[in-house]
XYZ file of C-alpha atoms in Angstrom:
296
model
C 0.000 0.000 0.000
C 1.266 3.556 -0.967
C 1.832 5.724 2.208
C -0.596 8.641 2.636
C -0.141 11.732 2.027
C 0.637 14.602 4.572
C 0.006 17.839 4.645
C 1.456 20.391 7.557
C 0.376 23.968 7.537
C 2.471 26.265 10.104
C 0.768 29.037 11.105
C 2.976 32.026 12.061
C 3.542 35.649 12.844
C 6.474 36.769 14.538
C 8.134 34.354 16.252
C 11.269 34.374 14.202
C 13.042 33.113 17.264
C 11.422 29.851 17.552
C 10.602 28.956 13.547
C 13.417 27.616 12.277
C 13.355 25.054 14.529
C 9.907 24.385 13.549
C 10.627 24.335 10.052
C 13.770 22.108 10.015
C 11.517 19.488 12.629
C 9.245 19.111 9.715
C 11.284 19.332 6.697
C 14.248 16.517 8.109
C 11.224 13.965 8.876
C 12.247 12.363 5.154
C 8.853 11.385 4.351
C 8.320 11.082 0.720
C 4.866 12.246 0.196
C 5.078 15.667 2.551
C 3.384 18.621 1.615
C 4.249 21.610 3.991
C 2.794 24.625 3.892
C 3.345 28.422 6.019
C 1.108 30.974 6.280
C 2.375 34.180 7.876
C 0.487 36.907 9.210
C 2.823 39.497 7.915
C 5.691 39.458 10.517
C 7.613 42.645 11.524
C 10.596 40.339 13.018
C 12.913 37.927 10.931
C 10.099 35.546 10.349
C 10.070 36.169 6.522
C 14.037 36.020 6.080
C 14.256 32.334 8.111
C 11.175 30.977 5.729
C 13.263 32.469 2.644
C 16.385 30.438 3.813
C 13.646 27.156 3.211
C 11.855 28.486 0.276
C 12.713 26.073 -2.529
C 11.854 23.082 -0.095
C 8.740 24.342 0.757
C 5.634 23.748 -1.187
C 3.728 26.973 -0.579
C 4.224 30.454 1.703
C 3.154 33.214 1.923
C 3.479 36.289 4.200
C 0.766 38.814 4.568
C -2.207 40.401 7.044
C -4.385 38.209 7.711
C -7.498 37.271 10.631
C -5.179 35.435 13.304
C -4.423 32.075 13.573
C -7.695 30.674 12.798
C -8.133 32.405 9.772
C -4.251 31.109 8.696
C -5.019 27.615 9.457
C -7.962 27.575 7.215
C -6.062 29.378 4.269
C -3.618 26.405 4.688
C -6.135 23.888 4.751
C -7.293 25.275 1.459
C -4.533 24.829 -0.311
C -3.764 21.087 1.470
C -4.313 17.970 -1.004
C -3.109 14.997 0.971
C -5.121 12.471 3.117
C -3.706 13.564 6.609
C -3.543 17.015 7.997
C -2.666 19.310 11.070
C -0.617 22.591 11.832
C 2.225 22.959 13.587
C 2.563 26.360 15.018
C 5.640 28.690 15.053
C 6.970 27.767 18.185
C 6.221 24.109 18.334
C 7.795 20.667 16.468
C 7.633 17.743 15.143
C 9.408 14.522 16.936
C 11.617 12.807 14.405
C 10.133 9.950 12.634
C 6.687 11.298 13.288
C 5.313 11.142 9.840
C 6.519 7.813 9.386
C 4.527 6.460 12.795
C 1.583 8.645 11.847
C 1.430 6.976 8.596
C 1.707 3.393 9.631
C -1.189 3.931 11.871
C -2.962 5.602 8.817
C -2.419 2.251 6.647
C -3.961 0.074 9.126
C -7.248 2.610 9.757
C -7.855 4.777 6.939
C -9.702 7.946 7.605
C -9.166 7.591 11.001
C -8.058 10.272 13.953
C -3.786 9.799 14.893
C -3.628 10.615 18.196
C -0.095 10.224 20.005
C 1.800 11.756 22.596
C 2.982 15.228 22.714
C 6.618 16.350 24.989
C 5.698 19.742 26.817
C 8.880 21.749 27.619
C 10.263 24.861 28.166
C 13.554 26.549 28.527
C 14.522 24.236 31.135
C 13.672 20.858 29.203
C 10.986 18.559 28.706
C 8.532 18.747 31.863
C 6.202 16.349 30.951
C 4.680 14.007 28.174
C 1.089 14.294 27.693
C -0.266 10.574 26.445
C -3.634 10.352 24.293
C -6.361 8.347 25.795
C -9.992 8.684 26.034
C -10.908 10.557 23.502
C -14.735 10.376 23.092
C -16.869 12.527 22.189
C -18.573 12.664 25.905
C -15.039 13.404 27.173
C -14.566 16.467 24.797
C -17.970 17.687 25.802
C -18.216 16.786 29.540
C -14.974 17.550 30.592
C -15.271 18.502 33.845
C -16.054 14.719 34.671
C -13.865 12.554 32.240
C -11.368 10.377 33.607
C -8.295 9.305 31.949
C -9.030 11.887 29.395
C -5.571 13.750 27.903
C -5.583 15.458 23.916
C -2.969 17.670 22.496
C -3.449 19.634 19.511
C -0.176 18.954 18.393
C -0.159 15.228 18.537
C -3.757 14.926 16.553
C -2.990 13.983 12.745
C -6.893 14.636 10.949
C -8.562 13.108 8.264
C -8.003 16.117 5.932
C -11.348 15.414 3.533
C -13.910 15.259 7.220
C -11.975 18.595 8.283
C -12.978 20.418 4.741
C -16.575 19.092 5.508
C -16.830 20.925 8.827
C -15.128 24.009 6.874
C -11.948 23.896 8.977
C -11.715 25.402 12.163
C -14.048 28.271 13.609
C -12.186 31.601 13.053
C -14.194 33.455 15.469
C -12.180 31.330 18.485
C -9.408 32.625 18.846
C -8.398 30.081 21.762
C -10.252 26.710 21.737
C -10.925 26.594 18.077
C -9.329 22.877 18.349
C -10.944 22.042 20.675
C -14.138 23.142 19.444
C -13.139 20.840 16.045
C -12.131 17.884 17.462
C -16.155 17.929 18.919
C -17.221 18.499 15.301
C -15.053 15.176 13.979
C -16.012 13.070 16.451
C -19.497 13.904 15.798
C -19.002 12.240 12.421
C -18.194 9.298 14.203
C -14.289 9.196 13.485
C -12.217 6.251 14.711
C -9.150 7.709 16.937
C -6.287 5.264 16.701
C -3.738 6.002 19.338
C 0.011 5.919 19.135
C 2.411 5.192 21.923
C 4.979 7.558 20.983
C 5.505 11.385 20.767
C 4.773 13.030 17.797
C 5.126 16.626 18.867
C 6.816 18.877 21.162
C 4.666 22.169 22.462
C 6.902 24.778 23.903
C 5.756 27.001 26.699
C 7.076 30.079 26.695
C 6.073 33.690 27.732
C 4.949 34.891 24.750
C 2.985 31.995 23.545
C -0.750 32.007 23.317
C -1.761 29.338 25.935
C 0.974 30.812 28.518
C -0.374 34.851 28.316
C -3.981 34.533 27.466
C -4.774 31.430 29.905
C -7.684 33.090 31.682
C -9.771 33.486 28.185
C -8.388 30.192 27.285
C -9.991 28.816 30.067
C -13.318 30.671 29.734
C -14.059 30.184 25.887
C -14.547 26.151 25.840
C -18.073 26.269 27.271
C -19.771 29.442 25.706
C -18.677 27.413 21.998
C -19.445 24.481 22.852
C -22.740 25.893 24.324
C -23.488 27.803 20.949
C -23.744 24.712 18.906
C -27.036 24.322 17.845
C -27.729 20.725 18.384
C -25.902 19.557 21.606
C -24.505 15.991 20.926
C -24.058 14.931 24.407
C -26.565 16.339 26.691
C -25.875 18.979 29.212
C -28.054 21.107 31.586
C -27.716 24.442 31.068
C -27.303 24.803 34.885
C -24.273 22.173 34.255
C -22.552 24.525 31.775
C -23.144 27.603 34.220
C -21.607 25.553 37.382
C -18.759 24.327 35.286
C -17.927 28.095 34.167
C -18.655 29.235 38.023
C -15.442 26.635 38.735
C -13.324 27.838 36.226
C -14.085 31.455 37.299
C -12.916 30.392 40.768
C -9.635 29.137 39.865
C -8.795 32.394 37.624
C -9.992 34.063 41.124
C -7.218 32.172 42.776
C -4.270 32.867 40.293
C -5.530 36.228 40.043
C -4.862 36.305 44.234
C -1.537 35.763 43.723
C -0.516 37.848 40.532
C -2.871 40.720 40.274
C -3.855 41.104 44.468
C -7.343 40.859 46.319
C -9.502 43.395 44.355
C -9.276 41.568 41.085
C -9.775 38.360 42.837
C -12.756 39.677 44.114
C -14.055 40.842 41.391
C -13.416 37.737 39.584
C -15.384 35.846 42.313
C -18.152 38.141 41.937
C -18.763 37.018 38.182
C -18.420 33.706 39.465
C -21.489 34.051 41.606
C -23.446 36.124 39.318
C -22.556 32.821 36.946
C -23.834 30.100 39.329
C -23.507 30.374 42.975
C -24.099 26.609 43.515
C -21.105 26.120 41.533
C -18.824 29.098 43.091
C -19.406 27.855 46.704
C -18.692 24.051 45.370
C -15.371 25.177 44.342
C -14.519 27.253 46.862
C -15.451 24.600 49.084
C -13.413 21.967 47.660
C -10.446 23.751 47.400
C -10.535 24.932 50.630
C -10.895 21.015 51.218
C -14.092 20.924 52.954
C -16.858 18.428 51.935
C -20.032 20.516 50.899
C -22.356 17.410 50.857
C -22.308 13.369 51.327
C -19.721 12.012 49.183
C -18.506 15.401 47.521
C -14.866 16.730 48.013
């Protein structure tokens, strides 16, 4: 059987100190039947003169203003032919021989999800490894209760004709949009085939999106997944307001310690204007008292 093709879109705009490294990660994979693809936002930095230095090995870039991230990942996606897709941002990587292991798993369940394992690291090293298990659709949409759940954008290799049908990724998230998509495919009732190895490495990193915006990171999830028009796992709506309430709360606590008592405050105020069944829970159980029989 002929190996599938790939296609990688990077996403970028201006992190000319991290690219190159991105770039090389996917081009040294030697996989015959790559197709790579970068779409830059127009950097200001050195972005454009590192993608230059890869140009003729490249198979499509382009630099110029665009809507964010989402927007860029769906301009890649339009331009992506093979059977497999996903982006690899500016500041993350591929683990060598990843192609290769996300192919083999493609040969023996076409059309299926590739999930594998992603290293997180930062300046000091690799931290932890974040293995893929129990992703179900109920897991994606009830979080707050899954078990044994763990997912990684980067590690997630997509069945690039289902991700055209549910036009790509939502460009009006700015922060969960893959989330958000991985709900949409497994509402099509995609296989996920896991692989026990790393695939990816995400870098944390002060400037990076998850690391600075983690407070609207955490808050987008539920309002999207609460928009969609038919639900396809049900939840109360007083479910999605005490699961908000509890991630209010724990912005409330960071916000303690960074940003002092009056913002705090002020974030436990929305909490209890959002649900105060679920702001009391959550204070409750981090302050490790049991609000009711069996409830910690």
């Amino acid at each position: 059987m002929e190996p599938p093709h790939i296609s990688i879109v990077t996403p970028s705009y201006n992190q000319g100190e991290f690219i190159e490294e991105t770039i090389t990660s996917v081009l040294s994979q030697g996989y015959p039947r790559l197709q790579y693809t970068i779409i830059d936002g127009g950097s200001t930095d050195n972005t454009v003169e590192v993608i230059k230095k890869y140009a003729d090995r490249l198979d499509y870039w382009v630099s110029e203003k665009d809507r964010g991230q989402s927007h860029a990942i769906n301009k890649g996606l339009e331009r992506s032919t093979g059977d497999i897709f996903n982006w690899i941002n500016s500041d993350d990587a591929l683990m060598p021989g990843a192609l290769w292991t996300v192919a083999r798993a493609w040969m023996t369940k076409p059309g299926a999800i590739i999930s594998g394992a992603t290293e997180l690291f930062n300046e000091s090293g690799v931290f932890e490894v974040a293995r893929a298990n129990g992703q179900t659709l109920r897991n994606f949409v009830r979080f707050w209760e899954a078990k044994d759940f763990s997912w990684t954008q980067q590690g997630t290799f997509l069945p690039c004709a289902d991700l055209r049908a549910i036009r790509g990724v939502r460009e009006d998230l700015k922060y969960c949009m893959d989330y958000y998509m991985m709900v949409q495919l497994l509402m099509r009732n995609l296989e996920v085939v896991y692989v026990d190895a790393p695939l990816s490495r995400f870098r944390y990193h002060a400037a990076s999106k998850t690391t600075g915006n983690s407070k609207n990171c955490r808050l987008e999830r539920i309002p999207a997944l609460r928009s969609m028009a038919n639900q396809p796992v049900p939840v109360e709506d007083w479910e999605w307001d005490e699961e908000q309430a509890r991630r209010i709360v724990d912005i409330a606590r960071h916000a303690w310690r960074t940003d002092g008592a009056f913002e705090a405050l002020r974030y436990i105020g929305r909490a209890l204007k959002t649900s105060p069944v679920g702001t009391m829970q959550e204070i409750g159980r981090r302050a490790g008292l049991k609000l009711a029989p069996g409830e910690s």
